[in-house]
Amino acid sequence: MKKYTFLFLCLIFIFSSLTPTNDKQKLVTNNKELHEAIANAKPGDEIILKNGIWKDVQIKFRGKGTESAPISLKAETPGKVFLEGQSDLKFGGDYLIASGLFFRNGQTPSNVVVEFRTHQDTVANHCSLTNSVILEYNQLKRDRADRWVEFHGRHNTLDHCYIAGKSNRGPTIRVDIEGNRSIRNYHQITNNHFGPRPPKGGPSGETIQLGNSFTSMSPSNTLVANNLFERCDGEVEVISSKTNFNEFRNNVFYKSEGSLVMRHGNYCIIDGNYFIGDENSEQMGGIRIINTGHWVVNNYFYNLKGSSFRSPLAVMNGIPKSPLNRYNQVTDVVVAFNTYVNCSSPWQFGVGTNISQKDVLPASEIRSARAKRTLVANNLIYNENGDSSPIVAHDSIDGVLFKSNLINNQGVSFKENSGLSSDDFPITKISDVVFMPDLESEEISLYPGFEFEKITKDIFGASRLDSNKAGAMVSSPEKELDFLNKSKYGTTFYSNEGFEKKARIIQVKKGKGAIAKALKSADDGDVLVLSSGTYNLAVSLIIDKKITIKSSNKETKPVLKFKGGEDIALFEMHPKGDLELIGLRLEGSGSQMAFASLKENMSSLYNIHADGLEVNDFKYILKAYKESFSDQIVFSNSHFSDCSFGIELAEETNDKGDYNVENLLVDGCEFRNIQGSPIDYYRGGYDESTIGGNLSLKNSSFNNCGSKVKNEVLISTYGIVNVDISNNTFTNNPVKYAAFLWGAKNNSHSGNTLENSGEIKVEENLKLRLLY
């Protein structure tokens, strides 16, 4: 017996020797253990958070690791540690690494979710957030500003993360360089997947902001490289560079409604990036240039339809002797070896010139300083369909030197420029979105610009030394292009590639609370089909997911008769509510709202699409409250009658450039006996870089509306940038103006019939409040 006991003990000793315990690892299960582990951590230690939900955790990750022995804070299993509620993470010290974390279902209790400092005097250096997710971690109020990652200190890194869904005010990522501890920081933002950011409806919705106006003359030296920006639509600037010596390399901007913007600061490098657009959107841009000394080389632009501020290449006018927070003159910029394929009017110069508005703006706001000492050389443009204006000059371009640029414009003539020559070169398809011009037979002589010998590689990494060519590419890539492969970016554990769920069809028959019950049981994307008859409702229908409600019979519309109290909405739109209505009749009793947002806590946007709708006897057709926002509100082939007010989108009265909906589309509708304005859509404040909102009002009629309008305007669109009012009929509307349009912006009207309804007036220079 003793013999077997001895052998058993020997085996235990052998196996324990082969698998030693790691005294550098500490598994923590609660806040107290976590804080104690951080306080006692030494170089090389790993603090491991147990899998599960960690709620209301404010982590101050302080410590002094070393380059060879950093201190790590990591999930037990990457992606299985969920930080929820009022949680945030702050780094303070040196060589600290946090990884595998997932922020969701909450918001930061401070102003930043992940911050590279714990105190103004305790910043982070050589620290990293990696392989982590921040998803829809929004403040409840849209105007409550925060940032999701904010850099301080030096040599910090954000890499291999997935970050998406920010809808409240403030840039998603911000590099702060205030103070000597944070200038010349050499931060790196690399290999991340920045997923969709919905339109914010005004300024302060950037995905990345590097610095601010008042530190814009300081060096940052931040690298933004190898990231995917997918549908980052927060505002006109996807990235706003406001410091010196930043580099933007090998990023992919995929169907993002905005641009990479050199807003302030100088001497930045933009090299090897892809800008991929969508022919269905005119809001997707490329690169906008302001200030001095930038190099724009080896970039590829495809299918971009944006113009002016969002054009593929936008070179702005500046303000003479500009203050730091405005627009400095463009000087000493190089744009070389870039390729533009199927882009509308890709080169635009003098963007933002506003000399015509001198009567309503102070002299300090007039952008009259044209680009000078700017070189555009060795670029290629290819258009499948010829473009009559490949170069647009909003002002004189006498300070721009064009050299050895080539265009295949399919024989369509354009205003010739000595530096843009036509030729019939072919093009080869490399991938679904990449087309390579074939210049083997061309005799174009490249322009040997100053320091062009330093441009040694093309966008694919091939050498330019032996066989250099114009454009971004000198030869086909050695391997298949996969820069749109999402697995190359972001985390190891999360992807936004979803499986399309098949919608359930839910048949709803008349009965007490039948629609509300069906809504509650429905999943995102389901369809409720209502049988004919009248449905009496006394409480609001809550729309907090994507849902369709439609008639079962095209000939007979179900009637939703609402008996709720005063100022209560039949359809109450919640964050993420997406409602489609088809073939219904809504009846009120004069004091309620057919549709309304929540009065507060609209943390995410909502959408409404309605076709074949009848809306009668409500106080409001739609009431959007302050800090609510919708991407799309669409009414088509619908009838609205006997309401006190119409579509009310005018609560953002702080005049900071905000508005309540990005796109309002009304087509084939009838408005009858609406006492107030049938459409009241407002954006206040002179924010010239805000490109919205957008109103399309077509093929509709307005009869006996506006008897109680106070501003004498029936269709009120004050400050809205894009307005198209066409082919409508206005009859017996007791107002001075059927519409009042802003001529200096994209406001237009055509084909309208007006009878006893005032006029449509266009004012070229609208007086607006300055924001700065």
mmCIF file of N, CA and C in Angstrom, residues 13 19 139 200 225 256 274 404 455 488 583 610 615 635 644 731 754:
data_model
loop_
_atom_site.group_PDB
_atom_site.id
_atom_site.type_symbol
_atom_site.label_atom_id
_atom_site.label_comp_id
_atom_site.label_asym_id
_atom_site.label_seq_id
_atom_site.Cartn_x
_atom_site.Cartn_y
_atom_site.Cartn_z
ATOM 1 N N PHE A 13 3.633 15.324 -8.128
ATOM 2 C CA PHE A 13 4.780 16.233 -8.169
ATOM 3 C C PHE A 13 5.220 16.507 -9.605
ATOM 4 N N THR A 19 3.064 21.992 -15.041
ATOM 5 C CA THR A 19 2.068 23.050 -15.181
ATOM 6 C C THR A 19 2.099 23.947 -13.940
ATOM 7 N N GLN A 139 -25.226 58.684 -24.099
ATOM 8 C CA GLN A 139 -25.943 59.449 -23.094
ATOM 9 C C GLN A 139 -27.434 59.451 -23.437
ATOM 10 N N LYS A 200 -25.987 63.013 -36.820
ATOM 11 C CA LYS A 200 -26.329 63.660 -35.562
ATOM 12 C C LYS A 200 -27.347 64.777 -35.741
ATOM 13 N N ALA A 225 -4.077 54.832 -38.981
ATOM 14 C CA ALA A 225 -3.684 53.943 -40.066
ATOM 15 C C ALA A 225 -4.426 52.616 -40.019
ATOM 16 N N SER A 256 -19.178 56.438 -46.221
ATOM 17 C CA SER A 256 -19.316 57.364 -45.093
ATOM 18 C C SER A 256 -19.698 58.742 -45.619
ATOM 19 N N TYR A 274 -8.318 54.653 -49.194
ATOM 20 C CA TYR A 274 -9.405 54.366 -50.136
ATOM 21 C C TYR A 274 -10.662 55.105 -49.685
ATOM 22 N N SER A 404 0.683 67.679 -65.535
ATOM 23 C CA SER A 404 0.709 66.255 -65.939
ATOM 24 C C SER A 404 -0.421 65.440 -65.326
ATOM 25 N N ILE A 455 8.319 59.865 -52.883
ATOM 26 C CA ILE A 455 7.111 59.056 -53.078
ATOM 27 C C ILE A 455 7.556 57.781 -53.781
ATOM 28 N N LYS A 488 -10.380 41.896 -41.185
ATOM 29 C CA LYS A 488 -9.039 42.475 -41.093
ATOM 30 C C LYS A 488 -8.959 43.581 -40.044
ATOM 31 N N GLY A 583 -51.304 51.928 -45.643
ATOM 32 C CA GLY A 583 -52.735 51.768 -45.867
ATOM 33 C C GLY A 583 -53.592 51.790 -44.623
ATOM 34 N N ALA A 610 -44.346 56.219 -44.109
ATOM 35 C CA ALA A 610 -45.784 55.992 -44.203
ATOM 36 C C ALA A 610 -46.239 56.159 -45.645
ATOM 37 N N VAL A 615 -54.796 60.769 -42.025
ATOM 38 C CA VAL A 615 -54.643 61.282 -40.666
ATOM 39 C C VAL A 615 -55.626 62.435 -40.491
ATOM 40 N N PHE A 635 -43.439 60.603 -45.900
ATOM 41 C CA PHE A 635 -44.876 60.468 -46.090
ATOM 42 C C PHE A 635 -45.148 60.487 -47.589
ATOM 43 N N SER A 644 -54.586 70.891 -36.048
ATOM 44 C CA SER A 644 -54.141 72.219 -35.616
ATOM 45 C C SER A 644 -52.760 72.539 -36.168
ATOM 46 N N THR A 731 -53.642 76.217 -52.753
ATOM 47 C CA THR A 731 -54.937 76.817 -53.041
ATOM 48 C C THR A 731 -55.570 77.363 -51.760
ATOM 49 N N LEU A 754 -49.836 78.277 -57.644
ATOM 50 C CA LEU A 754 -50.276 79.034 -56.471
ATOM 51 C C LEU A 754 -51.541 79.820 -56.807
#
